[in-house]
Coordinates of C-alpha atoms and ligand atoms in Angstrom, one line a residue:
Chain A
M1197 CA 205.1 42.8 68.6
T1198 CA 209.0 43.3 67.9
P1199 CA 209.5 45.9 65.1
A1200 CA 211.0 43.3 63.0
S1201 CA 208.0 41.1 62.8
S1202 CA 205.8 44.4 62.8
M1203 CA 207.6 45.1 59.7
N1204 CA 207.1 41.6 58.2
A1205 CA 203.5 41.8 58.9
A1206 CA 203.0 45.2 57.2
L1207 CA 205.2 44.2 54.1
E1208 CA 203.1 40.8 53.4
R1209 CA 199.8 42.4 53.9
Q1210 CA 198.6 42.2 50.4
P1211 CA 195.8 44.1 48.7
P1212 CA 193.5 41.2 47.5
R1213 CA 191.2 43.2 45.1
L1214 CA 193.8 44.8 43.0
M1215 CA 196.1 41.8 42.8
L1216 CA 194.1 40.3 39.8
A1217 CA 195.3 42.3 37.1
D1218 CA 199.1 41.8 35.9
P1219 CA 201.1 44.9 37.0
I1220 CA 201.7 47.8 34.8
L1221 CA 205.1 48.8 36.6
T1222 CA 207.4 46.3 38.3
M1223 CA 210.7 47.5 39.9
T1224 CA 212.8 45.3 42.2
G1225 CA 215.9 45.6 44.3
I1226 CA 216.3 49.5 43.5
E1227 CA 219.5 50.7 45.3
K1228 CA 221.0 54.1 44.9
S1229 CA 223.6 55.9 46.8
F1230 CA 224.8 59.4 46.5
G1231 CA 228.3 59.4 48.0
D1232 CA 227.7 58.3 51.4
V1233 CA 224.0 58.7 51.3
R1234 CA 222.1 55.7 50.8
A1235 CA 218.9 57.1 49.1
L1236 CA 217.4 53.7 48.1
R1237 CA 218.3 50.5 49.8
G1238 CA 216.7 47.6 47.8
V1239 CA 213.1 49.1 46.9
D1240 CA 210.6 46.9 45.3
V1241 CA 207.6 48.7 43.5
T1242 CA 204.6 47.1 41.8
V1243 CA 201.7 49.2 40.4
Y1244 CA 198.3 47.7 38.8
P1245 CA 196.8 49.2 36.1
G1246 CA 194.3 52.1 36.9
E1247 CA 195.3 52.1 40.4
V1248 CA 196.8 55.3 42.4
L1249 CA 199.9 54.2 44.2
G1250 CA 200.9 56.7 47.1
I1251 CA 204.1 56.9 48.1
V1252 CA 204.6 58.7 51.6
G1253 CA 207.6 59.4 53.8
E1254 CA 209.3 62.2 55.6
S1255 CA 211.6 64.6 53.3
G1256 CA 215.0 62.6 52.5
S1257 CA 213.3 59.3 52.5
G1258 CA 214.1 58.9 48.8
K1259 CA 210.7 59.3 47.5
S1260 CA 211.7 61.8 44.6
T1261 CA 214.7 59.8 43.5
L1262 CA 212.6 56.6 43.2
L1263 CA 210.1 58.5 41.1
R1264 CA 212.8 60.0 38.9
M1265 CA 214.0 56.4 38.3
M1266 CA 210.3 55.6 37.1
N1267 CA 210.6 58.3 34.8
L1268 CA 214.0 57.0 33.6
E1269 CA 215.9 60.3 34.2
D1270 CA 218.0 58.6 36.9
M1271 CA 219.5 55.3 37.1
P1272 CA 220.1 53.1 40.1
D1273 CA 223.3 51.4 41.2
R1274 CA 221.4 48.1 41.2
G1275 CA 217.8 46.8 40.3
E1276 CA 215.3 46.2 37.5
Y1277 CA 212.5 48.0 35.9
H1278 CA 209.8 46.7 33.7
L1279 CA 206.7 48.4 32.2
A1280 CA 203.9 46.4 30.5
L1281 CA 203.2 48.4 27.5
P1282 CA 201.4 47.2 24.6
G1283 CA 203.5 46.1 21.8
Q1284 CA 206.7 46.5 23.8
E1285 CA 209.1 43.7 24.6
D1286 CA 209.5 43.2 28.3
L1287 CA 212.9 44.1 29.1
N1288 CA 214.7 45.8 32.3
L1289 CA 214.3 49.5 31.1
F1290 CA 217.7 50.3 32.8
T1291 CA 219.4 48.4 30.1
L1292 CA 218.2 50.6 27.4
D1293 CA 220.2 53.5 26.1
R1294 CA 219.8 56.8 26.7
F1295 CA 218.1 57.6 23.4
S1296 CA 215.7 54.6 23.7
R1297 CA 214.9 55.6 27.4
R1298 CA 214.2 59.1 26.1
M1299 CA 211.8 57.9 23.5
L1300 CA 210.0 55.6 26.0
R1301 CA 209.8 58.5 28.4
A1302 CA 208.4 61.0 25.8
R1303 CA 205.6 58.5 24.7
H1304 CA 204.5 56.6 27.5
I1305 CA 205.4 58.5 30.7
G1306 CA 204.0 61.9 32.1
I1307 CA 205.3 63.8 35.1
V1308 CA 204.3 66.7 37.4
Y1309 CA 207.2 68.1 39.4
Q1310 CA 206.7 69.9 42.6
N1311 CA 208.9 72.6 41.1
P1312 CA 207.4 73.9 37.9
H1313 CA 210.8 75.0 36.5
L1314 CA 211.9 71.5 36.1
G1315 CA 208.9 70.8 34.0
L1316 CA 207.9 73.7 32.2
R1317 CA 209.7 76.3 29.7
M1318 CA 208.6 79.4 31.5
N1319 CA 209.1 81.8 28.6
N1320 CA 207.3 80.1 26.2
T1321 CA 203.6 79.7 26.0
S1322 CA 201.6 77.5 28.2
S1323 CA 199.9 75.9 25.0
G1324 CA 203.7 75.7 23.7
N1325 CA 204.7 73.6 26.5
V1326 CA 201.9 71.1 25.8
A1327 CA 202.6 71.1 22.1
E1328 CA 206.2 70.4 22.5
R1329 CA 205.2 66.9 23.8
L1330 CA 203.1 66.7 21.0
L1331 CA 205.8 67.9 18.4
M1332 CA 208.4 65.3 19.9
A1333 CA 206.0 62.6 19.1
G1334 CA 205.9 63.9 15.6
E1335 CA 202.8 65.8 15.2
R1336 CA 203.4 68.4 12.5
S1337 CA 200.0 70.1 11.8
F1338 CA 199.7 73.4 13.7
A1339 CA 195.8 73.1 13.8
V1340 CA 195.8 69.7 15.4
L1341 CA 198.3 70.8 17.7
R1342 CA 196.4 73.9 18.8
A1343 CA 193.5 71.8 19.3
R1344 CA 195.1 69.0 21.1
A1345 CA 197.0 71.6 23.5
K1346 CA 193.5 73.1 24.0
E1347 CA 191.8 69.5 25.0
S1348 CA 194.6 68.8 27.5
L1349 CA 194.7 72.2 28.9
D1350 CA 190.8 71.9 29.3
A1351 CA 191.0 68.5 30.8
S1352 CA 193.4 70.0 33.6
E1353 CA 191.0 72.5 34.0
F1354 CA 193.3 75.3 33.2
P1355 CA 191.4 78.3 31.6
I1356 CA 191.7 78.4 27.7
S1357 CA 191.7 81.9 27.7
R1358 CA 195.3 81.9 29.2
M1359 CA 196.4 79.3 26.9
D1360 CA 199.1 81.3 25.5
A1361 CA 200.3 83.1 28.5
R1362 CA 203.9 82.3 29.6
P1363 CA 204.0 79.9 32.8
S1364 CA 206.1 82.6 34.1
E1365 CA 203.2 85.3 34.1
L1366 CA 201.0 82.6 35.9
S1367 CA 200.1 81.2 39.6
G1368 CA 201.6 78.3 41.3
G1369 CA 198.3 76.4 40.7
M1370 CA 198.0 77.2 37.0
Q1371 CA 201.6 76.2 36.6
Q1372 CA 200.7 72.7 38.1
R1373 CA 197.7 72.4 35.7
V1374 CA 200.0 73.4 32.6
Q1375 CA 202.6 70.6 33.8
L1376 CA 199.7 68.2 34.2
A1377 CA 198.3 69.1 30.6
K1378 CA 201.7 68.3 29.4
A1379 CA 202.3 65.3 31.1
I1380 CA 198.5 63.7 29.9
A1381 CA 198.7 65.2 26.3
L1382 CA 199.8 62.1 24.8
E1383 CA 197.7 59.8 27.0
P1384 CA 200.6 58.4 29.2
A1385 CA 200.6 54.9 30.4
L1386 CA 201.9 55.9 33.7
L1387 CA 201.3 59.4 35.4
L1388 CA 203.9 60.4 38.0
L1389 CA 203.3 63.3 40.3
D1390 CA 206.0 64.4 42.8
E1391 CA 204.5 66.5 45.3
P1392 CA 202.2 68.1 43.0
T1393 CA 200.5 70.3 45.4
T1394 CA 203.2 71.0 48.0
G1395 CA 203.9 74.7 48.1
L1396 CA 200.4 75.6 46.9
D1397 CA 197.8 77.4 49.3
V1398 CA 195.5 75.2 51.0
S1399 CA 192.3 76.1 48.9
V1400 CA 194.4 75.7 45.4
Q1401 CA 195.8 72.4 46.6
A1402 CA 192.3 71.0 47.3
L1403 CA 191.2 72.4 43.8
V1404 CA 194.3 70.7 41.9
L1405 CA 193.8 67.5 43.9
D1406 CA 190.3 67.7 42.8
T1407 CA 191.2 67.7 39.1
L1408 CA 193.6 65.1 39.7
K1409 CA 190.8 62.7 40.9
R1410 CA 188.4 63.5 38.3
L1411 CA 191.0 62.8 35.8
Q1412 CA 191.9 59.6 37.3
R1413 CA 188.0 58.9 37.6
E1414 CA 187.5 59.6 33.9
R1415 CA 190.5 57.9 32.3
R1416 CA 191.6 55.7 34.6
I1417 CA 195.1 56.7 34.2
T1418 CA 197.6 54.9 36.2
M1419 CA 199.3 57.1 38.8
V1420 CA 202.3 57.1 41.1
I1421 CA 201.7 60.1 43.6
V1422 CA 204.4 61.1 46.1
S1423 CA 204.1 63.3 49.0
H1424 CA 205.3 64.0 52.6
D1425 CA 201.6 65.1 53.1
L1426 CA 199.5 62.0 54.7
G1427 CA 196.5 64.2 53.9
V1428 CA 197.4 64.3 50.0
I1429 CA 197.9 60.5 49.8
R1430 CA 194.8 59.7 51.6
T1431 CA 192.8 61.9 49.5
M1432 CA 194.3 60.3 46.2
A1433 CA 195.7 57.0 46.8
D1434 CA 194.1 53.4 46.5
R1435 CA 197.2 52.1 47.8
V1436 CA 200.0 53.2 50.0
M1437 CA 203.6 52.8 50.3
V1438 CA 205.5 54.2 53.4
M1439 CA 209.1 54.9 53.0
R1440 CA 211.9 55.8 55.5
N1441 CA 215.5 56.3 54.8
G1442 CA 215.6 54.9 51.7
D1443 CA 213.6 51.5 52.6
V1444 CA 209.8 50.7 52.4
V1445 CA 208.7 50.2 55.5
E1446 CA 204.9 49.3 55.0
Q1447 CA 202.4 48.8 52.4
G1448 CA 198.9 48.1 51.7
L1449 CA 195.6 49.3 50.7
A1450 CA 195.1 53.0 51.7
D1451 CA 192.1 52.0 54.3
Q1452 CA 194.2 49.7 56.2
I1453 CA 197.2 51.7 56.3
F1454 CA 195.4 54.7 57.5
Q1455 CA 193.0 52.6 59.9
D1456 CA 195.1 50.0 61.1
P1457 CA 198.8 50.9 60.7
Q1458 CA 201.3 48.0 61.4
H1459 CA 204.8 49.5 61.5
E1460 CA 205.7 51.8 64.2
Y1461 CA 206.9 54.5 61.8
T1462 CA 203.5 54.5 60.2
Q1463 CA 201.7 54.5 63.5
Q1464 CA 203.5 57.8 64.4
L1465 CA 202.9 59.5 60.8
V1466 CA 199.3 58.6 61.0
H1467 CA 198.7 59.9 64.5
A1468 CA 200.8 62.9 64.2
K1469 CA 198.4 63.7 61.2
L1470 CA 195.3 63.0 63.2
Chain B
M911 CA 274.8 67.1 8.3
K912 CA 274.5 70.7 8.2
L913 CA 271.6 72.8 8.8
D914 CA 271.2 73.9 5.4
Q915 CA 270.9 70.3 4.2
L916 CA 267.8 70.1 6.7
T917 CA 265.6 73.2 5.6
K918 CA 263.8 73.3 2.7
P919 CA 264.5 76.3 -0.1
W920 CA 262.8 79.2 1.1
E921 CA 259.2 79.9 -0.4
A922 CA 256.8 82.9 0.4
F923 CA 253.8 80.8 0.9
S924 CA 252.4 77.4 -0.5
Y925 CA 250.3 77.1 -3.6
G926 CA 246.8 78.4 -2.8
F927 CA 248.4 80.2 0.5
L928 CA 247.5 77.3 2.9
D929 CA 250.1 74.6 3.7
Q930 CA 249.6 71.2 2.4
S931 CA 248.8 69.6 5.5
A932 CA 246.1 72.2 6.2
K933 CA 244.4 71.5 3.0
R934 CA 244.7 67.7 3.3
E935 CA 242.6 68.1 6.5
M936 CA 240.3 70.6 5.1
R937 CA 239.7 68.0 2.1
R938 CA 239.0 65.2 4.7
R939 CA 236.5 67.4 6.6
I940 CA 234.8 68.1 3.4
L941 CA 234.6 64.5 2.4
K942 CA 233.2 63.7 5.7
A943 CA 230.6 66.6 5.6
I944 CA 229.7 65.3 2.0
A945 CA 229.2 61.7 3.5
I946 CA 227.0 62.9 6.3
P947 CA 224.8 65.6 4.8
G948 CA 223.9 68.3 7.0
Y949 CA 226.4 67.2 9.9
Q950 CA 228.6 69.5 11.0
V951 CA 232.1 68.6 10.9
P952 CA 234.8 70.3 13.2
Y953 CA 238.0 71.2 11.7
A954 CA 241.2 73.4 12.8
S955 CA 240.2 76.4 11.0
R956 CA 243.5 78.6 9.9
E957 CA 244.7 81.9 10.2
V958 CA 244.1 83.5 6.6
P959 CA 244.9 87.2 6.0
I960 CA 241.4 88.5 6.7
A961 CA 239.5 89.2 10.0
R962 CA 237.5 86.5 11.3
G963 CA 233.7 87.0 10.6
W964 CA 234.5 88.2 7.2
G965 CA 234.5 84.9 5.3
T966 CA 237.5 83.2 6.5
G967 CA 235.7 79.8 6.8
G968 CA 234.7 80.0 3.1
L969 CA 238.2 81.2 2.1
Q970 CA 239.8 78.3 3.4
V971 CA 237.4 76.0 1.4
T972 CA 237.9 77.9 -1.6
L973 CA 241.5 77.8 -1.3
T974 CA 241.5 74.1 -0.8
L975 CA 239.5 73.7 -3.9
L976 CA 241.2 75.9 -6.5
K977 CA 243.6 74.8 -8.8
P978 CA 245.4 77.2 -11.6
S979 CA 243.0 76.5 -14.3
S980 CA 240.0 76.9 -11.8
V981 CA 237.3 79.8 -12.9
V982 CA 236.2 81.6 -9.6
K983 CA 233.4 83.9 -8.8
V984 CA 233.2 85.7 -5.3
I985 CA 229.9 87.4 -4.2
D986 CA 228.8 89.4 -1.0
Q987 CA 224.9 89.5 -0.6
G988 CA 224.5 88.8 -4.4
A989 CA 227.2 91.7 -5.6
D990 CA 230.6 90.9 -7.0
D991 CA 231.8 94.5 -6.4
S992 CA 231.6 95.0 -2.7
V993 CA 234.8 95.7 -1.2
N994 CA 234.6 92.3 0.8
A995 CA 234.2 90.1 -2.5
S996 CA 236.7 92.0 -4.3
S997 CA 239.4 91.7 -1.9
I998 CA 238.8 88.0 -1.4
R999 CA 238.8 87.7 -5.3
K1000 CA 242.1 89.6 -5.6
F1001 CA 243.7 87.4 -2.8
L1002 CA 242.4 84.2 -4.6
R1003 CA 244.0 85.3 -7.7
R1004 CA 247.3 86.0 -6.3
V1005 CA 247.8 82.9 -4.4
S1006 CA 246.3 80.6 -6.7
S1007 CA 246.4 82.1 -10.3
A1008 CA 242.7 80.9 -10.9
R1009 CA 241.1 83.0 -13.3
E1010 CA 238.2 85.4 -11.8
T1011 CA 234.6 85.7 -13.3
L1012 CA 231.7 87.7 -12.6
D1013 CA 229.4 85.4 -14.7
T1014 CA 227.8 82.5 -12.9
M1015 CA 227.5 80.3 -15.6
E1016 CA 231.2 80.4 -16.0
A1017 CA 232.5 79.8 -12.5
D1018 CA 233.6 76.3 -11.3
V1019 CA 233.7 77.7 -7.5
I1020 CA 231.2 80.4 -6.3
Q1021 CA 232.2 81.6 -2.7
S1022 CA 229.2 83.8 -1.5
R1023 CA 228.1 85.8 1.5
H1024 CA 224.3 85.2 2.2
R1025 CA 223.0 84.5 -1.4
I1026 CA 222.6 81.9 -4.1
P1027 CA 222.7 83.1 -7.5
E1028 CA 219.5 83.3 -9.6
E1029 CA 221.0 81.0 -12.4
K1030 CA 220.9 77.4 -11.7
L1031 CA 224.2 75.5 -10.9
R1032 CA 225.3 72.6 -12.4
E1033 CA 226.8 69.3 -11.3
D1034 CA 230.1 70.5 -12.3
Q1035 CA 230.1 73.5 -9.9
I1036 CA 230.6 74.2 -6.2
L1037 CA 229.1 76.8 -4.0
V1038 CA 230.8 77.7 -1.1
L1039 CA 228.8 79.6 1.4
Q1040 CA 230.4 81.7 4.4
V1041 CA 228.9 80.8 7.6
P1042 CA 228.7 83.0 10.6
N1043 CA 226.7 80.6 13.0
P1044 CA 226.8 77.0 11.8
E1045 CA 224.7 75.8 14.9
P1046 CA 220.7 75.9 14.0
L1047 CA 220.0 74.8 18.0
R1048 CA 222.1 77.6 19.3
P1049 CA 219.2 79.9 20.1
V1050 CA 217.3 76.8 22.3
Q1051 CA 220.4 75.4 23.5
P1052 CA 223.5 77.4 24.1
D1053 CA 225.6 74.6 25.3
M1054 CA 227.4 72.9 22.3
S1055 CA 227.9 69.7 23.9
E1056 CA 224.2 69.3 24.4
A1057 CA 223.4 70.3 21.2
R1058 CA 225.6 67.8 19.6
I1059 CA 223.8 65.3 21.7
M1060 CA 220.4 66.7 20.5
H1061 CA 221.5 66.4 16.7
G1062 CA 222.7 62.8 17.6
D1063 CA 218.9 62.2 19.1
A1064 CA 217.5 63.9 16.0
D1065 CA 215.9 66.1 18.9
Y1066 CA 214.5 68.8 17.0
G1067 CA 211.5 69.5 19.3
Q1068 CA 212.4 72.7 20.5
L1069 CA 213.3 74.1 17.1
W1070 CA 209.6 73.2 16.1
L1071 CA 208.4 74.8 19.3
T1072 CA 210.2 78.1 18.3
L1073 CA 208.0 77.9 14.9
Y1074 CA 205.0 77.2 17.0
E1075 CA 205.4 80.2 19.1
Q1076 CA 206.0 82.3 16.2
L1077 CA 202.9 81.4 15.0
V1078 CA 201.0 81.9 18.2
R1079 CA 202.4 84.9 18.8
S1080 CA 202.7 86.8 15.6
G1081 CA 200.2 85.1 13.2
R1082 CA 203.2 84.0 10.9
I1083 CA 206.5 82.5 11.0
M1084 CA 209.0 85.2 11.8
Q1085 CA 212.3 83.6 10.9
G1086 CA 213.7 85.0 7.8
S1087 CA 217.1 84.2 7.0
S1088 CA 218.9 81.2 8.1
Y1089 CA 215.8 79.3 8.0
P1090 CA 216.4 75.9 9.6
S1091 CA 216.1 73.1 7.2
M1092 CA 216.1 69.2 7.2
V1093 CA 219.1 67.7 5.3
N1094 CA 218.6 64.2 4.0
G1095 CA 215.9 63.9 6.4
R1096 CA 217.9 63.4 9.2
H1097 CA 220.2 66.6 10.2
V1098 CA 218.8 70.1 10.7
M1099 CA 221.1 72.5 9.3
T1100 CA 221.4 76.4 9.0
P1101 CA 221.7 77.2 5.1
S1102 CA 223.6 80.1 6.3
P1103 CA 221.9 83.5 6.5
I1104 CA 220.3 83.2 3.0
P1105 CA 216.9 84.5 2.4
R1106 CA 214.0 82.3 2.5
W1107 CA 214.0 82.9 -1.2
D1108 CA 217.3 81.2 -1.8
V1109 CA 216.6 77.6 0.7
P1110 CA 214.3 75.9 -2.1
K1111 CA 217.0 76.4 -4.5
M1112 CA 219.1 73.8 -2.3
H1113 CA 216.6 71.1 -2.5
M1114 CA 217.5 68.5 -4.9
A1115 CA 220.2 70.8 -6.6
A1116 CA 222.5 69.4 -8.8
N1117 CA 225.6 71.3 -7.3
L1118 CA 227.5 70.4 -4.3
T1119 CA 227.1 73.1 -1.6
I1120 CA 229.9 73.5 1.4
L1121 CA 228.9 75.6 4.0
S1122 CA 231.9 76.7 6.3
A1123 CA 232.3 79.0 9.6
G1124 CA 235.6 79.8 10.2
R1125 CA 235.4 81.5 13.5
E1126 CA 233.2 78.7 14.7
K1127 CA 235.3 75.9 12.9
R1128 CA 232.6 73.9 11.4
I1129 CA 231.8 72.8 8.2
H1130 CA 228.7 71.1 6.6
A1131 CA 227.7 70.1 3.3
V1132 CA 224.7 69.6 0.9
P1133 CA 225.8 67.0 -1.9
P1134 CA 224.2 67.2 -5.2
Y1135 CA 220.6 66.0 -5.3
T1136 CA 220.0 66.1 -1.6
R1137 CA 216.8 66.8 0.0
V1138 CA 216.8 70.2 1.8
E1139 CA 213.5 70.8 3.4
P1140 CA 212.7 73.8 5.6
L1141 CA 211.2 73.0 8.9
V1142 CA 207.4 73.7 8.1
F1143 CA 204.0 72.6 9.4
D1144 CA 201.7 70.3 7.3
D1145 CA 199.1 73.3 7.1
V1146 CA 201.2 76.3 7.4
P1147 CA 202.9 76.6 4.0
Y1148 CA 206.8 77.7 3.5
R1149 CA 206.7 81.4 2.4
I1150 CA 209.5 83.2 0.5
E1151 CA 209.9 87.1 0.3
D1152 CA 207.0 88.7 -1.9
H1153 CA 209.3 90.0 -4.4
A1154 CA 207.8 87.9 -7.3
D1155 CA 206.2 91.2 -8.7
K1156 CA 209.2 93.5 -8.1
T1157 CA 211.0 95.0 -10.9
C1158 CA 214.7 96.2 -10.9
Y1159 CA 214.9 99.5 -11.7
R1160 CA 218.2 99.3 -13.4
S1161 CA 217.9 95.9 -15.5
G1162 CA 214.5 95.9 -15.9
V1163 CA 214.0 92.4 -14.7
T1164 CA 211.1 91.1 -12.7
G1165 CA 210.6 88.2 -10.7
F1166 CA 213.8 87.8 -8.7
F1167 CA 215.5 88.4 -5.2
M1168 CA 215.3 92.2 -4.6
N1169 CA 217.5 95.0 -2.8
E1170 CA 214.9 97.5 -1.4
L1171 CA 216.2 101.3 -1.7
P1172 CA 214.1 103.4 0.5
Q1173 CA 213.3 106.7 -1.3
D1174 CA 213.2 110.3 0.1
D1175 CA 209.6 110.1 -0.6
G1176 CA 209.0 107.2 1.6
S1177 CA 208.6 104.7 -1.4
S1178 CA 211.0 102.1 -2.2
S1179 CA 212.8 101.2 -5.4
F1180 CA 214.1 97.8 -6.3
E1181 CA 217.2 96.3 -7.8
V1182 CA 218.2 92.9 -8.2
S1183 CA 220.1 91.5 -5.7
D1184 CA 222.0 89.0 -7.9
S1185 CA 224.0 92.0 -9.4
Q1186 CA 225.6 90.3 -12.4
Y1187 CA 222.5 88.7 -13.4
G1188 CA 220.9 92.3 -14.0
V1189 CA 224.1 93.7 -15.5
K1190 CA 224.0 90.5 -17.9
H1191 CA 220.4 91.8 -18.8
I1192 CA 221.4 95.3 -19.3
R1193 CA 224.2 93.8 -21.7
R1194 CA 221.7 91.9 -23.7
Q1195 CA 219.4 94.8 -24.0
E1196 CA 222.5 96.5 -25.5
G1197 CA 222.8 94.1 -28.0
E1198 CA 225.8 92.1 -26.8
P1199 CA 225.8 88.4 -27.3
V1200 CA 225.1 87.1 -23.8
T1201 CA 224.0 83.8 -22.7
L1202 CA 221.3 83.8 -19.7
G1203 CA 221.5 80.8 -17.7
E1204 CA 218.4 78.6 -16.6
T1205 CA 216.8 80.0 -13.5
Y1206 CA 215.5 78.6 -10.2
Y1207 CA 212.4 81.0 -10.4
R1208 CA 210.6 81.9 -13.6
E1209 CA 208.2 84.8 -13.1
G1210 CA 208.8 84.7 -9.5
R1211 CA 207.6 81.2 -9.2
L1212 CA 209.8 78.4 -8.2
E1213 CA 210.5 76.0 -11.2
R1214 CA 210.4 72.3 -10.3
Ligands
ADP1311 N1 221.3 64.5 43.1 C1 221.6 64.1 44.3 N2 223.0 64.1 45.0 C2 223.2 64.1 46.2 N3 222.3 63.6 47.2 C3 220.9 63.4 46.7 C4 220.6 63.6 45.4 N4 219.3 63.5 45.2 C5 218.9 62.8 46.5 N5 220.0 63.0 47.5 C6 219.8 62.5 48.8 O1 219.0 61.2 48.8 C7 218.4 61.1 49.7 C8 216.8 60.8 49.3 O2 216.3 62.2 48.7 P1 214.9 62.8 48.0 O3 214.8 61.3 46.9 O4 215.0 63.6 47.2 O5 214.0 62.4 49.1 P2 212.6 62.9 49.4 O6 212.2 63.0 47.9 O7 211.8 61.6 50.1 O8 212.4 64.1 50.0 C9 218.4 62.5 50.7 O9 219.4 62.4 51.3 C10 218.9 63.4 49.4 O10 219.8 64.6 50.0
MG1312 MG1 211.2 64.9 46.9

């Protein structure tokens, strides 16, 4: 099989069972360059309600750039982005003004970054970091803020006795749990995870992934998880998208990708991992 | 044409010290500030013969407002007789020939540092507050351009977070003076470093308040009958300083904002901070015909 035809086969293989519902997220033709670097070369993404989409690829393949666009933090040079949100008009979200993008992100999207400094105010309390989300959504009762911050931290398996500690005083694993609590506080339509366990000890990594899996099972949160680590993607994802140099080289159900990778690059990744 | 035909006759200074173009600019900025309550309007702050930080912002506004028939009062933390207040007053008299007064009720324009008088201001009076730091977002966002975007978006989550953190860490709101307040439901302003006691006086006040920062070159305003609401949680009420039951040792008045005077034995005595209000009480006790104005507070409780 030539590389080109293997690529087509890989891209056309569709996940049968999850296709039944309408997608919650649709991105088409996303292109982005940073100077001479073409970080994204016309990427299409579809995410269905309640599923976990894993995006895997080596460092520099454009995963984080794509996730930042899903979070409306960054804008592409070309491409469209639609989210099916209840009561919201369907439009290309990249055409919204900065304020509307911010409001939409605050209400409907949660994100956990690899680097907790990007997601947290390190010198505020952990509960305050969660409460800020609720404050932005207009919650003005101190008692309710406390209760909901607590509930969210608890759901992220963060020890409540430490809820008023500063993230700067916490371990990396705990910082990720605070980020997670903040991300899920408003029950987002979409939870984005950018290498959420990279940089953690392996044992801590497993615990954080357990929490994510439990949350996913209990709340059916739609997630997009990015990692260069195939093991993390295998643990978490229902469906997998493989990226390389700003292109999607293969996508499909996680089982198919891991057991029967079509594209050479995926085969290399999978075999290197085994 | 000769040079002396092109020059104007020599003058020591313009009426009201500031030149006409400076005043015109000030008036435009003030009008804009009134049109967008609580919004900080930049202006080209001029040099005036007092040092930056000593009320140059307030002074420029007052100079712009005065006319020869005006009656002006100047106070510094409630007192008419501080060096700063009396120098500003002397200067205003020299450059505007406006009449000075100590009586709040008599004044057209009141320039003040860090206090609002206890007697209610009327529609025909203007309060000019001197402001050191006009930006309530500065503690959470030092970048002024970012802070302006946040005001544009009414993005005040971080101010609320600051209050949340105070409640978590100390069990109460620690913010004393300069309590951040929402004006007309839209812009959060600092009311200048007035005590919490004074902030409710601004809410739906009959008078116009102009707040001016000379060093920071910003003016904001609270027009008459405008909502001024301190940021508070629904279930944690706004608290003023507990001066309600304190009595002034000089005038005997009770239920107003007091200055605390520590005594050698460790106790404190108190004197009413609005000094002229105390003086009026004393004069009335001595039989002089003094008119006391209505006050915002009565027996230490806010009159609504
Ligand atoms: N803000 C930026 N400025 C310049 N280049 C960037 C920027 N962000 C990403 N890139 C480049 O885009 C490419 C993709 O980066 P990234 O999305 O972070 O990859 P990944 O997350 O897959 O490691 C890389 O070559 C990276 O150097
Ligand atoms: Mg990355």
